[in-house]
Coordinates of C-alpha atoms in Angstrom, one line a residue:
X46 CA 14.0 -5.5 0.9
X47 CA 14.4 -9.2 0.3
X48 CA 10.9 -11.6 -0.4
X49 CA 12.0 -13.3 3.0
X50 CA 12.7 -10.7 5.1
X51 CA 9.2 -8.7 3.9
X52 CA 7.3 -12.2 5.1
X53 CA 8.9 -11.8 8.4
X54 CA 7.7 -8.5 8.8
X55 CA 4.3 -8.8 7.7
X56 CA 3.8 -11.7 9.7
X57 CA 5.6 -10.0 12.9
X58 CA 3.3 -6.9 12.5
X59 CA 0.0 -8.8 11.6
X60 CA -0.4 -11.3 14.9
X61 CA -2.1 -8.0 16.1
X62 CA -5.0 -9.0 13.9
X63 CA -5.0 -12.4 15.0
X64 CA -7.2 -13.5 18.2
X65 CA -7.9 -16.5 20.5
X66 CA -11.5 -16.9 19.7
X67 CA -12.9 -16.8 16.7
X68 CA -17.3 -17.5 15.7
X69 CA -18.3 -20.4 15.0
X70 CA -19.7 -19.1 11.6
X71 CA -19.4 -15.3 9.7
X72 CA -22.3 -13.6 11.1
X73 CA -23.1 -11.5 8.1
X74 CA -25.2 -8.4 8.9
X75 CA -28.5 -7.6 7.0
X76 CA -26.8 -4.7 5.2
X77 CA -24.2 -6.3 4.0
X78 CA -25.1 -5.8 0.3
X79 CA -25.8 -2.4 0.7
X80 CA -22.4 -2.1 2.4
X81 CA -20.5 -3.8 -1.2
X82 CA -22.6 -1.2 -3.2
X83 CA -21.2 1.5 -1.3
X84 CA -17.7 0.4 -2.4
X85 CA -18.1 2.9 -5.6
X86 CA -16.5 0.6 -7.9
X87 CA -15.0 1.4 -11.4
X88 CA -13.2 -0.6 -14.1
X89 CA -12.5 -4.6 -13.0
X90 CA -12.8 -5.3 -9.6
X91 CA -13.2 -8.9 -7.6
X92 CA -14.0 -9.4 -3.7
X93 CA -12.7 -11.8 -1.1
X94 CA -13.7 -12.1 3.0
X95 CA -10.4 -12.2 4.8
X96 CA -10.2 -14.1 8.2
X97 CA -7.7 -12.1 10.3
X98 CA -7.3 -14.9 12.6
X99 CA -6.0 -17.1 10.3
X100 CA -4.5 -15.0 7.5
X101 CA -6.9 -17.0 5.5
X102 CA -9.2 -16.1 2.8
X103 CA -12.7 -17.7 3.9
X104 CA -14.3 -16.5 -0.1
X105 CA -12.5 -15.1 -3.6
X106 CA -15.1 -14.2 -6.0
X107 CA -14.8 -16.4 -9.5
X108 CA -14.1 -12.5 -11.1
X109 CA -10.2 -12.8 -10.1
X110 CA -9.7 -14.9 -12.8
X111 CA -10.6 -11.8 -15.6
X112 CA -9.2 -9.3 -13.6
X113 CA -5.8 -11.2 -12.4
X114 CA -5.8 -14.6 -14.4
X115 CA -5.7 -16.8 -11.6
X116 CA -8.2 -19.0 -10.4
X117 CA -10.0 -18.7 -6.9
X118 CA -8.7 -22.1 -5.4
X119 CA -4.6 -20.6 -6.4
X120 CA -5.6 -17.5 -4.1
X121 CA -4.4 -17.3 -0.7
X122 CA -2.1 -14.3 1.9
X123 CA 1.1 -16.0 1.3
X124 CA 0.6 -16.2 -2.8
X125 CA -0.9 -12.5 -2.8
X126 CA 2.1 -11.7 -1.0
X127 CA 4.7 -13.3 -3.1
X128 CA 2.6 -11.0 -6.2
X129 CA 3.6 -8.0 -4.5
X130 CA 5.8 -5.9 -6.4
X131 CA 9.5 -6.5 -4.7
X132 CA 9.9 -2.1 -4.5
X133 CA 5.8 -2.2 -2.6
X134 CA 7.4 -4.1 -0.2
X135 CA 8.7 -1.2 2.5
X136 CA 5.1 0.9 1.2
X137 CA 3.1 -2.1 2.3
X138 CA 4.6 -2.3 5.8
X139 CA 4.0 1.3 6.6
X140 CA 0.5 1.2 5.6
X141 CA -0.3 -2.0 8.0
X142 CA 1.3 0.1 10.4
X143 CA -1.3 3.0 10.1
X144 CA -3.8 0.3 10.5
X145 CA -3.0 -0.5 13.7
X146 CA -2.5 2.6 14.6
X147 CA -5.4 4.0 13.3
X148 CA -8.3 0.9 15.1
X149 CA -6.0 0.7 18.1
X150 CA -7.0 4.7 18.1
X151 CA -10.7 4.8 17.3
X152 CA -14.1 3.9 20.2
X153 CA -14.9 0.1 19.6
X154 CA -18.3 1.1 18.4
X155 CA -16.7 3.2 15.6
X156 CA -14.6 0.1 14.2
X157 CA -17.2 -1.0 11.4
X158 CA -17.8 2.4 10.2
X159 CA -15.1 3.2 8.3
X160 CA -13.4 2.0 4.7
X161 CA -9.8 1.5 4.6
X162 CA -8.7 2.4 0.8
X163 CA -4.8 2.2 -0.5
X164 CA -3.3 1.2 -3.7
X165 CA -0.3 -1.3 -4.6
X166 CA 0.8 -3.4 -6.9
X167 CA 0.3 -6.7 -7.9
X168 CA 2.2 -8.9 -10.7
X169 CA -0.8 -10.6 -12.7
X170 CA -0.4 -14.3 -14.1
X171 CA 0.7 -13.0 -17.4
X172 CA 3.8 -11.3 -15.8
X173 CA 2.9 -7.6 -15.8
X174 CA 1.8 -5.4 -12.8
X175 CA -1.1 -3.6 -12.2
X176 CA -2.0 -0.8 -9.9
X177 CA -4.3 -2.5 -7.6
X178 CA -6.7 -0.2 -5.2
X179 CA -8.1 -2.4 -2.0
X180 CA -11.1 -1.2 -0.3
X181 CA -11.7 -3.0 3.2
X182 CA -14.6 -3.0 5.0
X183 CA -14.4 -5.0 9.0
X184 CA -17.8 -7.1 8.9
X185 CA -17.0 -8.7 12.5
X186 CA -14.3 -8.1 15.7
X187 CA -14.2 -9.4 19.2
X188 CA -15.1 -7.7 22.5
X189 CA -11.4 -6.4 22.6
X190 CA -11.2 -4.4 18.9
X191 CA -9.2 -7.5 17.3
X192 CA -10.6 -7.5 13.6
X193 CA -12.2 -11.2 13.2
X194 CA -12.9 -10.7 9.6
X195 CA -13.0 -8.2 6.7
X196 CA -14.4 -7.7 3.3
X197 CA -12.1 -6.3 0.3
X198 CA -12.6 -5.8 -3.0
X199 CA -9.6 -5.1 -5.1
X200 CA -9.8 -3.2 -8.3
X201 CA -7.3 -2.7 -11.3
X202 CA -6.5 1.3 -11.4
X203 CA -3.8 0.8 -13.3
X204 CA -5.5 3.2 -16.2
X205 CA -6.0 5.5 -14.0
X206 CA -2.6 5.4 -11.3
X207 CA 0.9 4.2 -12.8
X208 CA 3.8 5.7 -10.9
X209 CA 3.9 7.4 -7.5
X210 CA 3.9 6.2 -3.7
X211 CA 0.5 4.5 -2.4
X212 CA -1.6 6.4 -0.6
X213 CA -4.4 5.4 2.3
X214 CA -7.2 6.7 3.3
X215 CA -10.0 6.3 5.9
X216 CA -13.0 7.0 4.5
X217 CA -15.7 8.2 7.4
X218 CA -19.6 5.9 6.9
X219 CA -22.4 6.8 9.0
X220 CA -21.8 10.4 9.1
X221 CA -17.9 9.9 10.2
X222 CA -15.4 11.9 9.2
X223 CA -12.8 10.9 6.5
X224 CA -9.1 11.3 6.8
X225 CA -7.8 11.0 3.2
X226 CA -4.3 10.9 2.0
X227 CA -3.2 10.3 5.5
X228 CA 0.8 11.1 4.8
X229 CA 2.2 7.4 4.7
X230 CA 5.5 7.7 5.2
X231 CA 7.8 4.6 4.1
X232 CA 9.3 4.3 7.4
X233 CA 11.0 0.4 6.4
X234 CA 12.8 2.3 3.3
X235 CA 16.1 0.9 2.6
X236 CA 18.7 2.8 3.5
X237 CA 20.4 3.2 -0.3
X238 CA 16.8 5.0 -1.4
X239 CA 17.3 7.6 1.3
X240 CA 17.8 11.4 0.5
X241 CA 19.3 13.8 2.8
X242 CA 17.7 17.1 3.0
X243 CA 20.6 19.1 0.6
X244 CA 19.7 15.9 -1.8
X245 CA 16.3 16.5 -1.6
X246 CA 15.9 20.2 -1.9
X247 CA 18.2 19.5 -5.4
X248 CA 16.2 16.7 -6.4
X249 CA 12.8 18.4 -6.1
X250 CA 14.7 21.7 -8.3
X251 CA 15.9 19.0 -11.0
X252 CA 12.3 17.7 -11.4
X253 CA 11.1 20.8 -12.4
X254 CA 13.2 20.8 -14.7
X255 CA 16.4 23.6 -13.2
X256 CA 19.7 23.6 -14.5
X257 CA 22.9 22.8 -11.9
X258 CA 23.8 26.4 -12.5
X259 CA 19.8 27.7 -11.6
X260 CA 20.3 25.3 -8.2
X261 CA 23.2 26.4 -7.2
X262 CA 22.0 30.0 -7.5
X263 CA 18.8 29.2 -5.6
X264 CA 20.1 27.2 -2.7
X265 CA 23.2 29.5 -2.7
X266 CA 25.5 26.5 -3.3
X267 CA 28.3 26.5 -6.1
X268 CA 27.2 24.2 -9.5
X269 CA 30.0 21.9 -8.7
X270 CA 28.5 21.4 -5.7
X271 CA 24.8 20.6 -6.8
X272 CA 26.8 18.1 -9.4
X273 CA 28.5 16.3 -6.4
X274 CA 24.8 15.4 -5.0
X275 CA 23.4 14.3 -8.4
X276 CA 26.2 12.0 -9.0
X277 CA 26.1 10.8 -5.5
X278 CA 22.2 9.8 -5.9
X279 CA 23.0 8.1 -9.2
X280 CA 25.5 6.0 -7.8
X281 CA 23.9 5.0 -4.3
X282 CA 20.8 4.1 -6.8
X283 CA 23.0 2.6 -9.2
X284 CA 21.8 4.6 -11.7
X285 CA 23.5 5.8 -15.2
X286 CA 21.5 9.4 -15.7
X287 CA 19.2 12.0 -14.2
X288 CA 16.2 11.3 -16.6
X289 CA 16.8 7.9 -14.4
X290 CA 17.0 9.3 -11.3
X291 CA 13.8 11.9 -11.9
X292 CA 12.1 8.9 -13.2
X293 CA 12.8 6.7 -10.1
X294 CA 12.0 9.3 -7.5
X295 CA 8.3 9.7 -8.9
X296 CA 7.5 6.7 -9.0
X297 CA 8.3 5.6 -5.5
X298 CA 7.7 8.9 -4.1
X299 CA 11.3 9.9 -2.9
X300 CA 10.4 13.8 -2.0

């Protein structure tokens, strides 16, 4: 998925967070500290308050600059966007979905008591990419549900998460329940990175390390056969080898 094409998208599927009215000023709630604490942060993390009317970040904490190398003021929805890694793209887009699936689902009075968590990544000023995990917390939302404004912290995982698919979860506060690892399902893929079943069920076999001749034998398929759908996956993925292909498949979570 093209840069341009991804902004359309995410722009397309995020006017649900905007609204007509908006406060006059971010009424912050009396727990609000004890609400960041309950983040559980580890390794180097930095905060921001999102305005969801606006797509506009209303604070970044000065801690971006040690975790990501940019300064505060460089920090805005459109730059974090164009940081994105290009293959996050598609994963991205299917998590906003569940977002709006999950608080168009939920009783209004339920909104603020629950953490949205997912990772990505982002490409740093220095060029690399690290695994970034966001926790979200909604600190305001109008009479309708429309999220106002949220606060995030991101934090590099990177050490801890380096290949594989994102994964979301909504973590239950207030004696709610949690719904963790929620099955996102990359429903913008491109259509080159698709599997069919027969492609799958030899992929997963060749990951755990099975000869051609072992697949055939287990899927009751000749080893010609189960060479025919390697070499068709390496050259849709454009691709010279099935360490390659094995390789690829983890990391964005192919089967």
């Amino acid at each position: 998925m093209q840069h341009e094409q991804f902004n359309r998208e995410f722009n397309k599927m995020f006017k649900w967070f905007a609204n007509d009215t908006v406060p006059d000023r971010l009424q912050l709630e009396a727990d609000l500290y004890k609400k960041l604490w309950n983040f559980s942060l580890i390794g180097e993390s930095y905060y921001f308050i999102l305005n969801h009317n606006t797509l506009s970040f209303e604070y970044v904490c000065k801690e971006i600059k040690s975790v990501m190398g940019f300064d505060p003021a460089e920090f805005n929805v459109g730059f974090m966007n164009s940081r994105l890694h290009p293959n996050d793209f598609t994963w991205f887009l299917s998590l906003g979905e569940k977002l709006v699936n999950f608080f168009s689902s939920i009783p209004l009075e339920k909104l603020k008591k629950y953490k949205v968590r997912y990772d990505v990544r982002y490409r740093k000023k220095d060029g690399t990419y690290a695994r970034i995990l966001y926790q979200g917390l909604m600190l305001e939302h109008d009479e309708n549900g429309g999220i106002l404004r949220t606060l995030a912290v991101h934090t590099d995982i990177t050490y801890l998460k380096q290949d594989g698919k994102p994964t979301l979860s909504f973590i239950g506060l207030d004696g709610e329940p949690s719904f963790v690892d929620v099955g996102l399902q990359n429903k913008f893929i491109e259509r080159r990175d698709e599997l069919t079943m027969r492609e799958k069920e030899v992929l997963h076999l060749l990951i755990e390390g099975k000869l051609s001749k072992e697949i055939g034998d287990i899927l009751n398929i000749s080893k010609q056969t189960v060479d025919t759908h390697r070499k068709n996956m390496l050259r849709r993925n454009k691709l010279t080898n099935t360490s390659e292909l094995i390789g690829k498949a983890i990391r964005y979570g192919w089967i």
